[in-house]
Structure formats: C-alpha cells, structure tokens
CSV table of C-alpha atoms and ligand atoms in Angstrom, one decimal:
chain,number,residue,atom,x,y,z
A,686,MET,CA,97.6,70.3,136.4
A,687,LEU,CA,96.1,73.1,134.9
A,688,ALA,CA,93.6,74.4,137.4
A,689,GLY,CA,90.7,77.2,138.1
A,690,GLY,CA,89.5,77.4,141.8
A,691,ILE,CA,86.7,75.0,143.5
A,692,GLY,CA,86.8,72.3,141.1
A,693,GLY,CA,90.4,72.3,140.8
A,694,ALA,CA,91.3,72.5,144.2
A,695,ARG,CA,89.4,69.5,145.4
A,696,PHE,CA,90.8,67.4,142.5
A,697,LEU,CA,94.0,67.9,143.7
A,698,ARG,CA,93.5,66.6,146.6
A,699,GLY,CA,92.6,63.5,145.1
A,700,LEU,CA,95.9,63.9,143.2
A,701,LYS,CA,97.4,64.6,146.5
A,702,SER,CA,96.5,61.6,148.3
A,703,VAL,CA,96.9,59.0,144.6
A,704,LEU,CA,100.4,60.2,143.7
A,705,GLY,CA,102.0,61.5,147.2
A,706,SER,CA,102.2,57.6,148.1
A,707,GLY,CA,105.5,56.8,146.2
A,708,GLU,CA,103.9,56.1,142.9
A,709,GLY,CA,106.7,58.0,141.1
A,710,THR,CA,108.2,55.6,138.1
A,711,ASP,CA,111.6,56.2,139.8
A,712,GLY,CA,110.0,55.1,143.4
A,713,SER,CA,109.8,58.6,144.8
A,714,ASP,CA,107.2,60.5,145.5
A,715,PRO,CA,106.1,62.4,142.2
A,716,GLU,CA,105.9,66.1,142.4
A,717,ILE,CA,102.7,67.9,140.9
A,718,THR,CA,102.5,71.4,139.5
A,719,VAL,CA,99.5,73.3,138.9
A,720,ILE,CA,99.5,75.9,137.1
A,721,GLY,CA,96.6,78.3,138.0
A,722,ASN,CA,94.2,80.6,136.6
A,723,THR,CA,94.5,84.1,137.2
A,724,GLY,CA,92.1,85.2,134.8
A,725,ASP,CA,89.4,85.8,137.7
A,726,ASP,CA,92.2,88.4,139.7
A,727,ILE,CA,90.2,92.1,140.5
A,728,THR,CA,91.7,94.7,142.4
A,729,LEU,CA,89.1,96.0,145.3
A,730,PHE,CA,90.3,98.6,147.5
A,731,GLY,CA,93.4,98.8,146.4
A,732,LEU,CA,93.8,95.1,147.0
A,733,LYS,CA,95.0,92.6,144.4
A,734,ILE,CA,93.0,89.5,144.7
A,735,CYS,CA,93.5,86.3,143.2
A,736,PRO,CA,90.5,83.7,144.0
A,737,ASP,CA,91.6,80.2,142.0
A,738,LEU,CA,95.0,80.5,143.8
A,739,ASP,CA,93.8,81.3,147.1
A,740,THR,CA,91.2,78.7,146.4
A,741,VAL,CA,94.1,76.1,145.7
A,742,MET,CA,96.0,77.5,148.5
A,743,TYR,CA,93.9,77.2,151.1
A,744,THR,CA,91.9,74.2,150.3
A,745,LEU,CA,95.1,72.3,150.4
A,746,GLY,CA,96.3,74.4,153.2
A,747,GLY,CA,93.6,73.2,155.5
A,748,GLY,CA,92.4,76.8,155.3
A,749,ILE,CA,89.4,76.9,153.0
A,750,ASN,CA,85.5,77.2,154.4
A,751,GLU,CA,84.8,73.6,153.2
A,752,GLU,CA,81.0,73.8,153.0
A,753,GLN,CA,81.2,77.1,150.5
A,754,GLY,CA,84.4,75.9,148.9
A,755,TRP,CA,86.3,79.1,148.9
A,756,GLY,CA,87.5,81.4,151.2
A,757,ARG,CA,88.7,81.1,154.8
A,758,ALA,CA,87.3,79.3,157.3
A,759,GLU,CA,85.6,80.6,160.6
A,760,GLU,CA,85.6,84.0,158.5
A,761,THR,CA,84.4,87.0,159.8
A,762,PHE,CA,83.0,90.2,157.6
A,763,SER,CA,83.9,93.3,160.1
A,764,VAL,CA,86.1,95.0,157.1
A,765,ARG,CA,83.2,94.5,154.5
A,766,SER,CA,80.6,96.1,156.7
A,767,GLU,CA,82.8,99.0,157.9
A,768,LEU,CA,83.3,99.8,154.1
A,769,ALA,CA,80.1,99.2,153.2
A,770,ALA,CA,79.2,101.8,156.2
A,771,TYR,CA,81.4,104.5,154.3
A,772,GLY,CA,79.2,104.1,151.1
A,773,MET,CA,82.4,102.4,149.4
A,774,GLN,CA,81.6,99.8,146.5
A,775,PRO,CA,81.1,97.6,145.2
A,776,GLN,CA,79.4,95.6,147.9
A,777,TRP,CA,78.6,92.4,145.8
A,778,PHE,CA,82.0,90.8,146.6
A,779,GLY,CA,82.6,88.2,150.0
A,780,LEU,CA,85.6,90.1,151.7
A,781,GLY,CA,86.4,87.8,154.5
A,782,ASP,CA,88.6,89.5,157.4
A,783,ARG,CA,90.9,86.4,157.4
A,784,ASP,CA,91.2,86.8,153.5
A,785,VAL,CA,92.1,90.4,153.5
A,786,ALA,CA,95.4,90.0,155.0
A,787,THR,CA,96.0,87.8,152.0
A,788,HIS,CA,95.4,90.3,149.4
A,789,ILE,CA,97.2,92.9,151.8
A,790,VAL,CA,100.5,90.8,151.9
A,791,ARG,CA,100.2,90.0,148.2
A,792,THR,CA,99.2,94.0,147.4
A,793,GLN,CA,102.5,95.1,149.2
A,794,MET,CA,105.0,92.5,148.1
A,795,LEU,CA,103.4,93.3,144.0
A,796,SER,CA,104.1,97.2,144.9
A,797,ALA,CA,107.3,96.5,146.6
A,798,GLY,CA,108.0,94.8,142.9
A,799,TYR,CA,108.1,91.4,142.7
A,800,PRO,CA,106.0,89.1,140.3
A,801,LEU,CA,103.2,87.3,141.0
A,802,SER,CA,104.5,84.4,140.9
A,803,ALA,CA,107.3,85.0,143.9
A,804,VAL,CA,104.3,86.7,146.2
A,805,THR,CA,102.4,82.9,145.4
A,806,GLU,CA,105.6,80.9,146.3
A,807,ALA,CA,105.6,83.4,149.4
A,808,LEU,CA,102.5,82.7,150.3
A,809,CYS,CA,102.3,78.8,150.3
A,810,ASP,CA,105.2,79.2,152.5
A,811,ARG,CA,102.5,79.5,155.2
A,812,TRP,CA,99.9,77.3,153.7
A,813,ARG,CA,102.1,74.5,152.3
A,814,PRO,CA,100.0,73.1,149.4
A,815,GLY,CA,102.1,70.6,149.4
A,816,VAL,CA,102.4,71.1,145.5
A,817,ARG,CA,104.3,73.5,143.5
A,818,LEU,CA,101.7,76.7,142.9
A,819,ILE,CA,102.4,78.9,139.8
A,820,PRO,CA,100.3,81.4,137.9
A,821,MET,CA,99.5,81.0,134.4
A,822,THR,CA,101.6,84.9,133.9
A,823,ASP,CA,103.1,87.6,136.0
A,824,GLU,CA,101.0,90.0,133.7
A,825,ARG,CA,97.8,91.2,134.1
A,826,VAL,CA,95.2,89.5,132.3
A,827,GLU,CA,92.0,89.6,133.5
A,828,THR,CA,88.7,88.2,131.8
A,829,HIS,CA,85.7,90.9,131.0
A,830,VAL,CA,82.5,89.3,129.8
A,831,VAL,CA,80.2,91.5,127.4
A,832,VAL,CA,76.8,91.7,128.0
A,833,CYS,CA,73.8,93.5,126.9
A,834,ASP,CA,70.2,94.9,129.1
A,835,ASP,CA,68.5,97.8,129.2
A,836,GLU,CA,71.6,99.7,130.1
A,837,GLY,CA,73.2,98.9,126.8
A,838,ARG,CA,75.7,96.7,125.5
A,839,ARG,CA,79.4,97.1,127.9
A,840,ALA,CA,81.9,94.6,129.2
A,841,ILE,CA,82.0,94.4,132.7
A,842,HIS,CA,84.8,92.4,134.9
A,843,PHE,CA,84.2,88.5,135.1
A,844,GLN,CA,83.4,88.9,138.8
A,845,GLU,CA,80.9,91.6,138.4
A,846,TRP,CA,79.0,89.0,136.1
A,847,TRP,CA,79.6,85.9,138.0
A,848,VAL,CA,79.2,87.4,141.5
A,849,ARG,CA,77.1,90.4,141.5
A,850,HIS,CA,74.6,89.0,138.9
A,851,ARG,CA,75.4,84.8,139.5
A,852,ALA,CA,75.8,84.5,135.4
A,853,ALA,CA,72.6,85.5,134.7
A,854,LEU,CA,72.9,88.4,132.5
A,855,PRO,CA,73.2,86.9,129.1
A,856,ALA,CA,76.9,86.9,127.4
A,857,GLU,CA,77.6,87.8,124.4
A,858,ALA,CA,81.3,87.0,124.7
A,859,ILE,CA,84.0,86.4,127.3
A,860,LEU,CA,87.2,87.9,126.6
A,861,PRO,CA,90.5,87.0,128.6
A,862,VAL,CA,92.2,90.7,128.8
A,863,GLY,CA,95.7,91.2,127.9
A,864,VAL,CA,96.4,87.6,127.4
A,865,GLU,CA,97.5,87.8,123.8
A,866,LYS,CA,100.3,90.0,125.4
A,867,ALA,CA,101.0,87.9,128.5
A,868,THR,CA,103.8,85.3,128.6
A,869,PRO,CA,104.2,82.1,130.8
A,870,ALA,CA,105.2,83.2,134.1
A,871,PRO,CA,109.3,81.7,135.0
A,872,GLY,CA,108.9,77.6,135.3
A,873,VAL,CA,105.0,77.1,133.5
A,874,LEU,CA,106.6,75.9,130.2
A,875,GLU,CA,109.5,74.2,131.7
A,876,ALA,CA,107.2,72.9,134.4
A,877,ILE,CA,104.7,71.1,131.2
A,878,GLU,CA,108.0,70.1,129.5
A,879,ALA,CA,109.1,68.2,132.2
A,880,ALA,CA,106.0,66.8,132.8
A,881,ASP,CA,105.2,62.8,133.0
A,882,PHE,CA,101.8,63.8,131.5
A,883,VAL,CA,99.0,67.0,131.9
A,884,LEU,CA,95.6,66.7,134.0
A,885,PHE,CA,93.0,69.0,133.1
A,886,PRO,CA,90.8,68.4,136.3
A,887,PRO,CA,87.1,69.1,136.4
A,888,SER,CA,87.5,73.1,136.5
A,889,ASN,CA,85.3,75.4,134.3
A,890,PRO,CA,86.7,74.5,130.8
A,891,VAL,CA,86.1,78.5,129.5
A,892,VAL,CA,87.1,80.5,132.1
A,893,SER,CA,89.3,78.4,134.2
A,894,VAL,CA,91.3,75.6,131.8
A,895,GLY,CA,90.5,78.1,128.5
A,896,THR,CA,92.1,81.3,129.8
A,897,ILE,CA,95.4,79.7,131.6
A,898,LEU,CA,95.6,77.8,127.5
A,899,ALA,CA,95.2,81.2,125.7
A,900,VAL,CA,98.4,82.4,127.2
A,901,PRO,CA,100.5,82.6,124.8
A,902,GLY,CA,103.3,79.1,124.9
A,903,ILE,CA,100.5,77.2,127.2
A,904,ARG,CA,98.6,75.3,124.7
A,905,ASP,CA,101.0,74.3,122.1
A,906,ALA,CA,103.2,73.1,125.4
A,907,VAL,CA,100.2,71.0,126.5
A,908,ALA,CA,99.8,69.6,123.4
A,909,ALA,CA,103.2,67.9,123.3
A,910,LYS,CA,102.3,65.6,125.7
A,911,THR,CA,100.0,63.0,127.4
A,912,VAL,CA,97.0,65.0,128.1
A,913,VAL,CA,93.8,63.8,130.5
A,914,GLY,CA,90.8,65.8,131.3
A,915,VAL,CA,88.0,65.0,133.8
A,916,SER,CA,84.4,66.3,133.0
A,917,PRO,CA,83.3,69.4,134.8
A,918,ILE,CA,79.8,68.5,133.0
A,919,ILE,CA,77.8,65.9,134.2
A,920,GLY,CA,74.3,64.8,132.3
A,921,ASP,CA,73.7,68.0,130.4
A,922,ALA,CA,74.3,70.3,133.9
A,923,PRO,CA,77.6,71.9,135.6
A,924,VAL,CA,78.0,70.2,139.0
A,925,ARG,CA,78.4,73.2,140.6
A,926,GLY,CA,78.7,77.2,139.8
A,927,MET,CA,77.3,78.0,136.1
A,928,ALA,CA,79.8,77.0,133.6
A,929,ASP,CA,76.6,76.4,131.1
A,930,ALA,CA,76.6,80.0,131.4
A,931,CYS,CA,80.0,80.6,130.3
A,932,LEU,CA,80.0,77.7,127.7
A,933,SER,CA,76.3,79.3,125.8
A,934,ALA,CA,78.4,82.2,125.6
A,935,ILE,CA,81.1,80.8,123.3
A,936,GLY,CA,78.9,78.8,121.3
A,937,VAL,CA,79.5,75.2,122.9
A,938,GLU,CA,76.9,73.0,124.3
A,939,THR,CA,77.0,72.2,128.0
A,940,SER,CA,77.7,68.2,127.7
A,941,ALA,CA,80.9,66.6,128.2
A,942,ARG,CA,80.8,65.1,124.8
A,943,ALA,CA,80.7,69.0,123.5
A,944,VAL,CA,83.5,70.4,126.0
A,945,ALA,CA,85.9,67.1,124.9
A,946,GLU,CA,85.3,68.6,121.4
A,947,HIS,CA,85.8,72.2,122.3
A,948,TYR,CA,89.3,71.1,123.4
A,949,GLY,CA,90.1,69.0,120.8
A,950,ALA,CA,91.9,65.7,119.8
A,951,GLU,CA,94.8,67.6,118.9
A,952,LEU,CA,95.1,69.1,122.7
A,953,LEU,CA,93.4,66.0,124.7
A,954,ASP,CA,94.4,62.6,124.9
A,955,GLY,CA,92.2,61.1,127.4
A,956,TRP,CA,88.3,62.0,129.0
A,957,LEU,CA,86.7,60.8,132.1
A,958,VAL,CA,83.2,61.6,131.8
A,959,ASP,CA,80.3,60.5,134.5
A,960,ASP,CA,78.8,57.2,134.0
A,961,ALA,CA,76.2,59.0,133.4
A,962,ASP,CA,77.5,60.1,130.1
A,963,ALA,CA,78.5,56.5,129.3
A,964,GLY,CA,79.0,55.9,125.8
A,965,THR,CA,80.5,59.5,124.8
A,966,ARG,CA,82.6,59.4,121.7
A,967,VAL,CA,84.9,61.6,120.6
A,968,GLU,CA,86.6,61.5,117.5
A,969,GLY,CA,90.5,60.9,118.7
A,970,ILE,CA,89.9,61.0,122.0
A,971,ASP,CA,89.9,58.2,124.5
A,972,VAL,CA,86.9,58.0,126.4
A,973,ARG,CA,86.2,56.5,130.0
A,974,SER,CA,82.8,56.9,131.8
A,975,ARG,CA,83.3,56.3,135.6
A,976,PRO,CA,81.5,57.7,138.8
A,977,LEU,CA,82.8,62.0,138.9
A,978,TYR,CA,81.3,63.3,142.0
A,979,MET,CA,83.6,64.5,144.7
A,980,SER,CA,81.6,63.8,146.9
A,981,ASP,CA,84.1,62.9,149.6
A,982,PRO,CA,87.8,62.2,149.6
A,983,ALA,CA,87.9,58.8,148.8
A,984,ALA,CA,85.6,59.5,145.4
A,985,THR,CA,87.7,62.4,145.0
A,986,GLU,CA,90.4,59.9,145.2
A,987,ALA,CA,88.9,57.4,143.0
A,988,ILE,CA,88.4,60.0,140.3
A,989,ALA,CA,92.0,61.3,140.2
A,990,ARG,CA,93.5,57.6,140.2
A,991,ALA,CA,91.2,57.2,137.1
A,992,ALA,CA,92.4,60.1,135.7
A,993,VAL,CA,96.1,59.1,136.4
A,994,ASP,CA,95.9,55.3,135.4
A,995,LEU,CA,94.4,56.4,132.1
A,996,ALA,CA,97.6,59.0,131.3
A,997,LEU,CA,99.9,56.5,132.3
A,998,GLU,CA,98.0,54.3,129.9
A,999,LEU,CA,97.8,56.1,127.0
A,1000,LYS,CA,101.4,57.5,127.6
A,1001,GLU,CA,102.4,53.7,127.2
A,1002,ARG,CA,100.6,53.6,123.9
A,1003,ALA,CA,102.1,57.0,122.5
B,98,GDP,P1,86.0,78.1,140.1
B,98,GDP,O1,87.0,78.6,139.7
B,98,GDP,O2,85.8,78.3,141.8
B,98,GDP,O3,84.2,78.1,139.6
B,98,GDP,O4,86.3,76.4,140.1
B,98,GDP,P2,86.8,75.2,139.0
B,98,GDP,O5,87.0,76.4,137.7
B,98,GDP,O6,88.0,75.0,139.3
B,98,GDP,O7,85.6,74.3,138.9
B,98,GDP,C1,84.5,74.4,138.2
B,98,GDP,C2,83.7,73.5,138.0
B,98,GDP,O8,84.0,72.8,138.6
B,98,GDP,C3,82.3,73.6,137.6
B,98,GDP,O9,82.1,73.9,136.3
B,98,GDP,C4,81.9,72.3,138.0
B,98,GDP,O10,81.1,71.8,137.2
B,98,GDP,C5,82.8,71.7,138.1
B,98,GDP,N1,82.6,70.6,139.6
B,98,GDP,C6,82.6,71.4,140.7
B,98,GDP,N2,82.1,69.9,141.5
B,98,GDP,C7,82.4,68.9,140.6
B,98,GDP,C8,82.1,67.6,141.2
B,98,GDP,O11,81.9,66.9,142.2
B,98,GDP,N3,82.7,66.7,139.9
B,98,GDP,C9,82.7,67.4,138.4
B,98,GDP,N4,83.3,66.2,137.7
B,98,GDP,N5,82.9,68.5,138.4
B,98,GDP,C10,82.8,69.1,139.3
B,99,CA,CA1,87.4,81.1,139.4
C-alpha cells in the first residue's frame, strides 16, 4: 500500500483487521508493506520531522491523538512555548513534547549515518505497527508550493502552505523538490514486485500518493501490478483536509472521477467511490460504489474488505 498520513493510517487499521485474519492465499497471515510519503518532511529547530511516517506509526501503534488524527495522544506543548519565549521561528508548527522525542531519536540516528529506512524500522521497534513501513526514499525530497500574493511569487515549504496558511493561499504549482534524483528506499521496489496487489488508500492524490509515484521507478513498478484505489473525494469535496486546494493547483477537478482519470487506466485497475458518486464511469477502470466514510472501525474494515475483494477479483480476471 502507498500511504500519506491520516487517510492512509485510518485505512490501514481496517486493512489490518481484514488481512490479519488469515486470508493469505496459502492460509497464512498476509504481510502488509506500506510505502510512506516523505515529501511532507521538514527540518525544524534542527530536528528531522516525518509527519506521514509518524502518523502511520502512531496510529497503528496506539499512540495517536484520535480526535486530531495526527500527533501523540495526551500531548503537551512545553517545548513549543519555551521556544516561542525565545522568539524562535516558526511558531505555526504544532510540535508536541512527546513527538519531539521521536524527532530527536530520528535526527540522532540520521546524524550517525543511518538511512531513513533503517531509522524508521528502529522507531517501529517501539510502536510495533503490525505492517512493514518503508519510506518511499532515503533521499531528501521536500514538497514546495509556488504561491503568489502581496509579497510576490515564491515557493514555500508544503508545511508552511498547509499548516500556516491552511492551504488558503492559491497555489500555482506543487513541486516535490529533489524527487527526480531520488531513488526508492531499499525494499520498496522488491515489495511492490512481490505484492499480490497494490492498494491506494484514500490519501491525498497530489501530495501523498502523487509524491510517492513521482519517485523514479515506483510508478512503473506499481503499474505492473493489479492496483485498486479508494477515493479520497466524496461528492465534490475531500472528506477531511484540503485536498481540493492541491487538486486545483495541478488543474484536476475535485471529484472521484477526475482523480481516477488523473491516476489513469495504465495505473489503476479498480476504483472505489462513495455511493454519493454511484454511476461514475472511467474508461478502462472498474468503478464500484459503496459507503466510503471511515466513521468507525467497522465501517473502515468494510471499505478495506471491498478494496481487497475488488483487487482479488481483478487479479483473477487478469
Ligand atoms: P495526510 O497526509 O494526513 O493529509 O493524509 P492522507 O494524504 O493520507 O489522507 C488525506 C485524505 O484522506 C484527504 O484528502 C481526505 O479526503 C481523505 N479522507 C480522510 N478521511 C476519509 C474518509 O473517512 N473517507 C474517505 N473516502 N477519505 C477520507
Ligand atoms: Ca501528509
């Protein structure tokens, strides 16, 4: 599975309860490998922060702030207020005290020379997410957004656009800086090749799934498999977050059909849309409708089951 943050992590919970129950083709529990987006990564106060990897790790490991969907449960913010008291910038990023410990461990291991994939594995030793979590690349890729306002046209870090400006500054372009020179992290291409099928959770199609697919080699490897995606768009709106602002920036309409067309039939074999979008047709892609709100564990599990069933059906047909 390719995954961003909240949408990916929540879907994975459902997928774990579907696949963790011994439905492997040989009767064993199938293994889930998650290729995580690192385009949202940012270095603040000398700390390397990987928001999407951490959201997956905390959610599956039982450490997430459930209401918020990101960050640690029962978090406090003393470090942030002490930094602010020194006038340190930026002050718009919600850096929690518990979360800081994760970033310190990560930064220290990276400074000691370990690649991000090894660091992620080490962090997962504590959280035991029950899936294999691999960053899309060990190299630095950072999504930047080209905006234009009174201060002129400039590229700002994705997090500044998303968190500070709530994606309200119109974006002219969204660029995963460094991606063309990046290589997939060890194990990424092997996991895709060995996979029975690949799933796209309802993650942001531009800055989560899109960024992972932009790492040279990943898109082609994925396209060779049976691929089923779950629409992050219901009706004409993202369920949570501001994915519509990302889609407008790349000239794609905010609809389940437009997102499937954007991925394209060479990539996607099956596409789940919400019942509100029943009747959606996309040339070359098998579209099915069903409720897609991940409102509780049972609803989420049912969505994951539908995605797995469709993938198995399409794989059989291929
Ligand atoms: P982020 O990195 O934390 O922004 O998370 P992702 O990229 O993994 O997922 C964000 C996307 O999840 C948003 O575009 C939402 O539209 C989508 N999403 C969130 N909750 C739901 C849900 O309950 N159902 C569906 N279909 N999509 C959802
Ligand atoms: Ca993200």
